[in-house]
Coordinates of C-alpha atoms and ligand atoms in Angstrom, one line a residue:
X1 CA 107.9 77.5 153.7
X2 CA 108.1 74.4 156.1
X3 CA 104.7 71.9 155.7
X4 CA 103.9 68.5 156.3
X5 CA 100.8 67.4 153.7
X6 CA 98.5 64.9 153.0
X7 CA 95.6 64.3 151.1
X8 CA 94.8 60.9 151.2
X9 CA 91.1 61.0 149.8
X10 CA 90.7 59.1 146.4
X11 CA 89.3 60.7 143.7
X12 CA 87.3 59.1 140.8
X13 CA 86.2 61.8 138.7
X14 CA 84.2 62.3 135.6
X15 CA 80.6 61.9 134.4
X16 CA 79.1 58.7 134.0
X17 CA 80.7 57.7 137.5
X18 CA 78.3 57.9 139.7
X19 CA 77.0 54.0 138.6
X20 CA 80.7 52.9 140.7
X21 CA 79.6 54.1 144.2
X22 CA 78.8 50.5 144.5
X23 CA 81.7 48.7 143.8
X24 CA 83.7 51.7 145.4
X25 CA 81.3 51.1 148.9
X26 CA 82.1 47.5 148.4
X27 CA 85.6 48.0 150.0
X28 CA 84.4 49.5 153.5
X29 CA 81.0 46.8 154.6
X30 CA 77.9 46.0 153.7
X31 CA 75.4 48.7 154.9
X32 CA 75.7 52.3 154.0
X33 CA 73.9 55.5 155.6
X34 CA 72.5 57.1 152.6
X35 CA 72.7 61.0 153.8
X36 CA 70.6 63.4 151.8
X37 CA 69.4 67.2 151.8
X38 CA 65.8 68.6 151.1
X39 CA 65.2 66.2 148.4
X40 CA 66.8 67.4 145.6
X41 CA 68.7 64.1 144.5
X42 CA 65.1 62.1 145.1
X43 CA 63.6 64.6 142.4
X44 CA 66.6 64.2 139.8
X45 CA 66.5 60.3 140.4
X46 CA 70.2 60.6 141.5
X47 CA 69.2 59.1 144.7
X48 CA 67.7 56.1 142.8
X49 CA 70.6 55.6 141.0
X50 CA 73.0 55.8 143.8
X51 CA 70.8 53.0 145.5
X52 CA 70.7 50.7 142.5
X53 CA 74.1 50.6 142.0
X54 CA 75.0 49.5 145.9
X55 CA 72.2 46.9 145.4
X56 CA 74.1 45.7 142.8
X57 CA 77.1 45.6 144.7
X58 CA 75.0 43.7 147.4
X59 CA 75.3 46.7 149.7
X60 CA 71.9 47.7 152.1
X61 CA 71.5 51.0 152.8
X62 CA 69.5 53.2 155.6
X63 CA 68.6 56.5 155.4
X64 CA 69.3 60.2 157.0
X65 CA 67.4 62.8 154.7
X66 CA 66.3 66.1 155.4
X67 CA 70.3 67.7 155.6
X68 CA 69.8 71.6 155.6
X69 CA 71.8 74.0 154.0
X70 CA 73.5 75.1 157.1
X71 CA 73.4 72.1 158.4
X72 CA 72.4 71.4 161.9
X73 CA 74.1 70.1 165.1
X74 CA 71.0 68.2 166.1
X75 CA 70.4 67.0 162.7
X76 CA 74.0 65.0 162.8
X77 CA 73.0 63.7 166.5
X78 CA 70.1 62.4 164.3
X79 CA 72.1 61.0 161.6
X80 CA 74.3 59.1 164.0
X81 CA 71.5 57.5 166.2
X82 CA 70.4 56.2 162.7
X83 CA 73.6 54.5 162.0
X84 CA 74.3 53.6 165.5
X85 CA 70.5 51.7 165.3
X86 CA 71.2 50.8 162.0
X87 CA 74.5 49.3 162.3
X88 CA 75.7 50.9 159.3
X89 CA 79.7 50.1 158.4
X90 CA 80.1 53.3 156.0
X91 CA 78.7 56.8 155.3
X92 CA 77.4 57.6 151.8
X93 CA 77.3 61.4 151.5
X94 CA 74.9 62.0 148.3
X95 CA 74.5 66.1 148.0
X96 CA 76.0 69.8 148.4
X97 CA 78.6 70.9 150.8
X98 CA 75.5 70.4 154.0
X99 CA 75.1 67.2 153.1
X100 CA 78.9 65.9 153.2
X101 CA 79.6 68.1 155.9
X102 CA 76.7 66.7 158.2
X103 CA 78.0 63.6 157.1
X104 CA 81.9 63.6 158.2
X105 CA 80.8 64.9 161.7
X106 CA 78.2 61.8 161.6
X107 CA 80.7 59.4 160.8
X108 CA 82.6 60.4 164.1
X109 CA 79.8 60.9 166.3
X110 CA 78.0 57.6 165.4
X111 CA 81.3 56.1 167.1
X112 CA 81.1 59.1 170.0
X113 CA 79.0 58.2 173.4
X114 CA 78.8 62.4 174.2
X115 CA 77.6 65.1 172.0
X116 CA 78.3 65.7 168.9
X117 CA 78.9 69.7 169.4
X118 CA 81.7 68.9 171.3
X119 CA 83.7 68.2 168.6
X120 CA 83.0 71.7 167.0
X121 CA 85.0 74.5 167.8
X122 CA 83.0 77.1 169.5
X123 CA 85.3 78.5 172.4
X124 CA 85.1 75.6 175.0
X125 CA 87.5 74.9 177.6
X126 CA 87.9 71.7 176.2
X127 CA 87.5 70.7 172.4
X128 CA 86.8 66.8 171.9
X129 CA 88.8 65.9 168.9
X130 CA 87.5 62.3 167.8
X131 CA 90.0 59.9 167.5
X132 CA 87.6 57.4 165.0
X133 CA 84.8 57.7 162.7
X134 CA 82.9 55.5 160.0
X135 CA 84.4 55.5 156.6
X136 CA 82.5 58.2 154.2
X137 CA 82.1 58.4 150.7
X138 CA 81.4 61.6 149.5
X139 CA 78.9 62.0 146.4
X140 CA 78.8 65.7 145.5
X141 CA 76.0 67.3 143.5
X142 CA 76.8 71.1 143.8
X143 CA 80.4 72.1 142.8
X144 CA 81.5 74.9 145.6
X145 CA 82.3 73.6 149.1
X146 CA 85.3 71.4 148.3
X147 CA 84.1 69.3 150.8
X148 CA 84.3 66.1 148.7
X149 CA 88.1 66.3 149.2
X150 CA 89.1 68.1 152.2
X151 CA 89.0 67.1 156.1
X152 CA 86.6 70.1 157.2
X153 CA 83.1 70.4 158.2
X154 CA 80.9 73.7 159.0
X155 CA 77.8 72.6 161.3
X156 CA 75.5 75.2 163.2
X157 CA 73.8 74.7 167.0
X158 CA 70.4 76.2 165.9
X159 CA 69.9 76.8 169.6
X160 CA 72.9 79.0 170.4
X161 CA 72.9 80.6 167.4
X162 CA 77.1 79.6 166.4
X163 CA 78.2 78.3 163.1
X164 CA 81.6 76.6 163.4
X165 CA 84.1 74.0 162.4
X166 CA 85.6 70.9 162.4
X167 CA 88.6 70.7 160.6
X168 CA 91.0 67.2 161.5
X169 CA 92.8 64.5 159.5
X170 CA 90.3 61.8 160.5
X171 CA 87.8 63.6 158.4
X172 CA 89.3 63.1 155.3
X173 CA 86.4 61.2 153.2
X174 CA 88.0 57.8 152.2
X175 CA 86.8 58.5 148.5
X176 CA 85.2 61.2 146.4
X177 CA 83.3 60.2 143.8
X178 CA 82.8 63.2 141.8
X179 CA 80.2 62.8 138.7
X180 CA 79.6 66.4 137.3
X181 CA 76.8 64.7 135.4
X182 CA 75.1 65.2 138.7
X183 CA 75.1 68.9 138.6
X184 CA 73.1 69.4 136.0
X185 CA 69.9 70.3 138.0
X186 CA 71.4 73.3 140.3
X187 CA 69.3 76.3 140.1
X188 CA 71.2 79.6 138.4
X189 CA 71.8 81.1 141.4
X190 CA 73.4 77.9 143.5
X191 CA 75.5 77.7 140.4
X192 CA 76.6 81.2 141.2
X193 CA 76.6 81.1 144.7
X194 CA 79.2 77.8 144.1
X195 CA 81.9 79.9 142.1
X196 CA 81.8 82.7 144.3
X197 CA 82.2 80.2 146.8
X198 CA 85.4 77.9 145.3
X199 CA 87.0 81.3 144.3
X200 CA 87.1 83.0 147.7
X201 CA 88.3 79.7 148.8
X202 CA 91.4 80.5 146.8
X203 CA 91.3 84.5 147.7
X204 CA 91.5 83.6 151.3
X205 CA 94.9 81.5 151.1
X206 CA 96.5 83.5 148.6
X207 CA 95.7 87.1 150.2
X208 CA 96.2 85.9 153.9
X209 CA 99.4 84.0 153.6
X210 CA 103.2 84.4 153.9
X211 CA 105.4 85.7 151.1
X212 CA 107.0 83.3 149.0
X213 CA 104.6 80.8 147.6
X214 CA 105.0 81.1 144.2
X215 CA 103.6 78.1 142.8
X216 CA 100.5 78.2 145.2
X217 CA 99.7 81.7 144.0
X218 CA 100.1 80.3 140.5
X219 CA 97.5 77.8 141.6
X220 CA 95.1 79.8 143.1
X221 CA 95.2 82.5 140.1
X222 CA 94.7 79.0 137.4
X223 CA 91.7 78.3 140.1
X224 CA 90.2 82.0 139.9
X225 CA 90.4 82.6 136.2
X226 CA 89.1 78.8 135.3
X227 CA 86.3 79.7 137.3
X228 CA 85.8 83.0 136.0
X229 CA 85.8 81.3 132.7
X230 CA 83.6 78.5 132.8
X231 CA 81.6 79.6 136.0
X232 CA 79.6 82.2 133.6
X233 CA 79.2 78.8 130.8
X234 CA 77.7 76.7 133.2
X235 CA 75.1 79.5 134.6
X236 CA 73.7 80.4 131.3
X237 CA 73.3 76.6 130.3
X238 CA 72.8 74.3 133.0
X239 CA 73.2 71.0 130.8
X240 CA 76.9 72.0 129.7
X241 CA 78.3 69.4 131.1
X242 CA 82.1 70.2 130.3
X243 CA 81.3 73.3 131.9
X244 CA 79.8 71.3 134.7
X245 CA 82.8 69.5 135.1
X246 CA 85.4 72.3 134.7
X247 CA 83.9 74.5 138.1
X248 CA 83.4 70.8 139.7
X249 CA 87.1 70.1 139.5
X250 CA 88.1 74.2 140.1
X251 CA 85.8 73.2 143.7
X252 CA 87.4 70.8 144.6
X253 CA 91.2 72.1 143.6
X254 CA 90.6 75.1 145.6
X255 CA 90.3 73.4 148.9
X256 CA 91.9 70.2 148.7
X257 CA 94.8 71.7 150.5
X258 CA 97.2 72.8 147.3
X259 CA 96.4 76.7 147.0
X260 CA 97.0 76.6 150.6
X261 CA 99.6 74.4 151.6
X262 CA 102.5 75.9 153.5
X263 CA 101.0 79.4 153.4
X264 CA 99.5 79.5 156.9
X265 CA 96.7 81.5 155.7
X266 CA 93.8 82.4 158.2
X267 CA 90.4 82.6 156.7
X268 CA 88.8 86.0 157.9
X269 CA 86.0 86.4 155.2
X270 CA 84.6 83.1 156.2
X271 CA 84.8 83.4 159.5
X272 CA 83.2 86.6 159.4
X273 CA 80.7 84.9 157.1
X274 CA 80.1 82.3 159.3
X275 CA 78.8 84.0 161.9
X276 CA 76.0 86.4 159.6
X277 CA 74.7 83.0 158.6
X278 CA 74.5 81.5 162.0
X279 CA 72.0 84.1 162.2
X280 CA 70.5 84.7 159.3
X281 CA 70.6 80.9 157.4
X282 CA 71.8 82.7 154.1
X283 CA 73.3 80.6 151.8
X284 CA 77.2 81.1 152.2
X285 CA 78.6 82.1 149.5
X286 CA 75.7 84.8 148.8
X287 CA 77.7 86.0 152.7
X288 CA 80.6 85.5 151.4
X289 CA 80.0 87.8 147.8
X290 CA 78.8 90.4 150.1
X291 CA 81.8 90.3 152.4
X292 CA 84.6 89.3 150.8
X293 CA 84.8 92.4 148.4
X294 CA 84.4 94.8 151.5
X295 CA 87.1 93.0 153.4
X296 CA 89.7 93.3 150.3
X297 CA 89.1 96.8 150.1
X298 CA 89.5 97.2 153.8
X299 CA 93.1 94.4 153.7
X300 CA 94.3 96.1 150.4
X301 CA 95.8 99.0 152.6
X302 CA 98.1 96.8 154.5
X303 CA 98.9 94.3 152.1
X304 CA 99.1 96.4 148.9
X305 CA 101.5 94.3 147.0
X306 CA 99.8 91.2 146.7
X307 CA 96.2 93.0 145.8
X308 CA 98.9 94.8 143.0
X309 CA 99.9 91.1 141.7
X310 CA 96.0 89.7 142.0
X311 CA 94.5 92.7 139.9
X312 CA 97.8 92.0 137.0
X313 CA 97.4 88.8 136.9
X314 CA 93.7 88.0 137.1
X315 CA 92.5 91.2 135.1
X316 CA 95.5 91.9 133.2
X317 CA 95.9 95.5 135.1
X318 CA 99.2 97.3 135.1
X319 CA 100.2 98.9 138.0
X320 CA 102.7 101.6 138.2
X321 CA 104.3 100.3 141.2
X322 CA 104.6 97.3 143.4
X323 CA 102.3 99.0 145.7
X324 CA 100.3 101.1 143.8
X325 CA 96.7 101.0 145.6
X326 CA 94.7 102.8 142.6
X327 CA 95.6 99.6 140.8
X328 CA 94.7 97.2 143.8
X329 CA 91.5 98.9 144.1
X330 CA 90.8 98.4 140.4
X331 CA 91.6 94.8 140.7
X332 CA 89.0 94.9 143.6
X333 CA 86.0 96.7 141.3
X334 CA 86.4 94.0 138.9
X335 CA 86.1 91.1 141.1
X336 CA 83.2 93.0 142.5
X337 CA 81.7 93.5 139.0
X338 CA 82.5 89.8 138.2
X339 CA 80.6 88.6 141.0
X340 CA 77.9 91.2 139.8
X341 CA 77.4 89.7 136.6
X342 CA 76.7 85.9 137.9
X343 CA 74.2 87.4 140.0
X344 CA 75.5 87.5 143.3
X345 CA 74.5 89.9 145.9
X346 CA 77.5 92.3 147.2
X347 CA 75.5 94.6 149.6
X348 CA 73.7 93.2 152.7
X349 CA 71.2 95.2 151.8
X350 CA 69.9 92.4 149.3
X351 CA 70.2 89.8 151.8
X352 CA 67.7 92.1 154.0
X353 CA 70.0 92.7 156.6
X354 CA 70.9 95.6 158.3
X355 CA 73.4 96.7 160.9
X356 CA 71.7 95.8 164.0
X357 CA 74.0 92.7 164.6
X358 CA 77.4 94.2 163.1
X359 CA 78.8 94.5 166.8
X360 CA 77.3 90.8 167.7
X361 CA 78.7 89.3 164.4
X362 CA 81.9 90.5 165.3
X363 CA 82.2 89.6 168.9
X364 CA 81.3 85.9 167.8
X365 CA 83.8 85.9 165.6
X366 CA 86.4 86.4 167.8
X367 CA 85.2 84.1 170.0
X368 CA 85.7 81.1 168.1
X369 CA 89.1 82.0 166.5
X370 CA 91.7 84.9 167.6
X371 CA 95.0 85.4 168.0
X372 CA 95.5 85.9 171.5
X373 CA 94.8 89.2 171.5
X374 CA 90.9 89.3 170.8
X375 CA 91.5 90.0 166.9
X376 CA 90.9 88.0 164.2
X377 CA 93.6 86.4 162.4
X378 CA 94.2 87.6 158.8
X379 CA 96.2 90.4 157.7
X380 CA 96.0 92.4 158.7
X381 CA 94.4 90.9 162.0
X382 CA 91.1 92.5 162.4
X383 CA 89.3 94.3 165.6
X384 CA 86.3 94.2 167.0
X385 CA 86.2 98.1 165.0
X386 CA 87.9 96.7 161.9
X387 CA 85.5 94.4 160.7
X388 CA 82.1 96.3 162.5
X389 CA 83.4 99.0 159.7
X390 CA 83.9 96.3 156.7
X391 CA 80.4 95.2 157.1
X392 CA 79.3 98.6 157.2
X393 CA 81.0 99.8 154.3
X394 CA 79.0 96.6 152.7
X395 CA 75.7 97.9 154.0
Ligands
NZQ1 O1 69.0 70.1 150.2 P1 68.8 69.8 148.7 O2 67.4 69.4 148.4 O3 69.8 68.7 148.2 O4 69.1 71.1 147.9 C1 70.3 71.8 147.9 C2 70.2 73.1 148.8 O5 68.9 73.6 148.7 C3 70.6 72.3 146.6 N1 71.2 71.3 145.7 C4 72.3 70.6 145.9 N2 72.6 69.8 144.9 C5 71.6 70.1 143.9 C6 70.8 71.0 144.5 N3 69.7 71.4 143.8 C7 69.5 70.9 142.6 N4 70.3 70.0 142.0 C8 71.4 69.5 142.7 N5 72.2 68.7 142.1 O6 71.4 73.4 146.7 C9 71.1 74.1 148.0 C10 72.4 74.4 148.7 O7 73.0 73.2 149.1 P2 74.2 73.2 150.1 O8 74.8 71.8 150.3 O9 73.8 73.9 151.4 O10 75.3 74.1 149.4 P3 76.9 74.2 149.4 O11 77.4 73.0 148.6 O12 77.2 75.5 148.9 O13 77.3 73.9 150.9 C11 77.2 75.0 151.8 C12 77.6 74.6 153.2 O14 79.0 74.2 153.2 C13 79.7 74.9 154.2 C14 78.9 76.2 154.2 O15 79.2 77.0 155.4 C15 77.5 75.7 154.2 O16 77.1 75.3 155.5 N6 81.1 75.0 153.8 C16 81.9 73.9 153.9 C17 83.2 73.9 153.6 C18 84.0 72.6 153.7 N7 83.5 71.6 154.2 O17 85.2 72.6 153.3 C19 83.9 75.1 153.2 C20 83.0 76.2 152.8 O18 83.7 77.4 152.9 C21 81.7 76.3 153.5 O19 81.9 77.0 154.7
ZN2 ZN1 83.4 78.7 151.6

């Protein structure tokens, strides 16, 4: 192992919180860009909530609504003309992953003359990697993304069909504050969708890394079977709030840069993922359940060992060998039958898409990350064949 790491967001966590934003704001100006979804956090009164408490602080606020789930490039372009015009001092991100994502790449392009998608990567000659942005708060109301706490953001240019990432230091949100109180009102499904989400986070890093990292592993298994244990709680009763609170904090863990640190892990199922939803605007994670099982059972062959130690020690398994496959496969079916039973899709056949734009899907991938040699990084690294015959074994 040989890392440098930093995490230098603050965290205030627990319910009830949500009545500091104000006091927390106080520290970065006096105007805010309120940046909201579909409306979700006007109908809960979150939104109302949020606002009273800067008021009380003495803190004005503007507004950016309308954030979709896959957010949009020319959505952020609006969000910073508004607090360009505005002259807003500090970014309040009040929703799911879209919202705080939209909302980091805002804070930097409210500062940036050019346009915003030149700080995504997307295979340009030349990336534009911003050197200042606007403070940002992050509010989060959906527990999956992780994106309260870490420095990345997924945006998609509606017009040339690409969904890709931002992923740099400056990004970091200068404080997260993390009521789980405020996730009472995601539908079933969202719920869902948000485990499968924070656990592939973790399934990524720990099956696409080096050897060696005990302690992350031990991490990212704690991350998977917390979920698995309270993920199921919170989707049958939506007002648990300890349940709430426990995937909230297993969100966050999994991407705040622990389970990964120092493993050098590429992140082939969301890549992959990335791309169907550029083109389909699925919700992610529902990509992700459908892939991510496929790609295991594709990766399992290669790196047998490590599939071995997930299916021991997250379903308890025994293997008759380091490399016994059988068992790795196993370990696979479960996680597949997990997923299952929260009610997440794992064919694309219940997304309604068929294999028309396997090839295409692939192709883009590759174009915004390879390794040189047209593949996609992982392990193993993946063709242009490899991962046409994942999706088709997911069909
Ligand atoms: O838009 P509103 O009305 O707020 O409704 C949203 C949206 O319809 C709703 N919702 C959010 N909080 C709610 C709520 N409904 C009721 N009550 C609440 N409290 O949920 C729906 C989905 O919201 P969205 O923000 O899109 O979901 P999520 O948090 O899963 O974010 C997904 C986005 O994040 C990206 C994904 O690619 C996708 O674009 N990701 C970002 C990452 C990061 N920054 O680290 C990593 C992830 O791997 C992911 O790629
Ligand atoms: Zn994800």
């Amino acid at each position: 192992m040989n890392f440098e790491f930093q995490n230098p967001t603050r965290i205030i966590f627990g319910a009830g919180n949500l009545s500091r934003l104000g006091e927390v704001a106080g520290e970065y100006g006096k105007k805010a860009l309120i940046v909201t979804g579909g409306g979700s956090v006007k109908r809960s009164g979150v939104f109302d909530r949020a606002v009273e408490s800067l008021k009380a602080a003495g803190i004005s606020f503007a507004e950016c609504s309308g954030i979709e789930p896959n957010p949009r490039i020319t959505s952020v372009a609006r969000g910073a003309q508004t607090a360009r015009k505005e002259g807003c001092d500090m970014i309040v991100a009040l929703g799911g992953g879209s919202v705080m994502d939209a909302s980091k790449v805002i804070s930097a392009a409210a500062l940036y003359d050019g346009d915003p998608w030149d700080m995504i990567l997307h295979g340009q000659e030349k990336v534009y990697v911003p050197t200042e942005a606007l403070p940002v708060i992050t509010v989060p109301t959906l527990a999956a993304t992780g994106s309260e706490t870490n420095c990345g953001a997924v945006i998609t240019n509606e017009e040339t069909t690409v969904k890709s990432f931002i992923q740099i230091p400056l990004l970091y949100p200068k404080v997260a504050v993390v009521d789980p109180e405020l996730t009472v009102s995601v539908p079933k499904d969202q719920t869902a969708y948000g485990v499968c989400d924070l656990i592939t986070h973790v399934t990524e890093s720990y099956l696409n890394g080096i050897d060696n990292t005990p302690i992350q592993d031990r991490l990212a298994e704690g991350v998977i079977l917390t979920a698995m244990e309270w993920g199921p709680k919170a989707i049958a009763d939506g007002d648990d709030v300890e349940a709430r609170a426990q995937i909230q904090w297993a969100a966050s863990v999994a991407l705040i840069g622990w389970c990964q640190v120092g493993t050098n892990a590429a992140y082939p199922v969301h890549m992959m993922e990335h791309t169907v939803s550029a083109y389909h605007d699925i919700t992610h994670a529902a990509g992700l359940s459908v892939i991510n099982p496929a790609w295991m059972r594709f990766a399992a062959k290669t790196n047998t060992a490590k599939f071995v130690q997930f299916a021991e020690r997250v379903f308890g398994l025994s293997a008759k060998s380091a490399d016994d496959l059988d068992c790795a496969l196993e370990g696979i079916d479960r996680f597949e039958a997990f997923l299952r039973s929260i009610g997440c899709p794992t064919r694309f056949s219940e997304l309604g898409i068929d294999d028309a734009l396997f090839e295409t899907y692939a192709q883009d991938t590759v174009k915004i990350v390879n390794d040189g040699n047209g593949n996609l990084p992982g392990i193993p690294p993946m063709s242009i064949e490899d991962m046409v015959e994942v999706f088709r074994s997911a069909l």
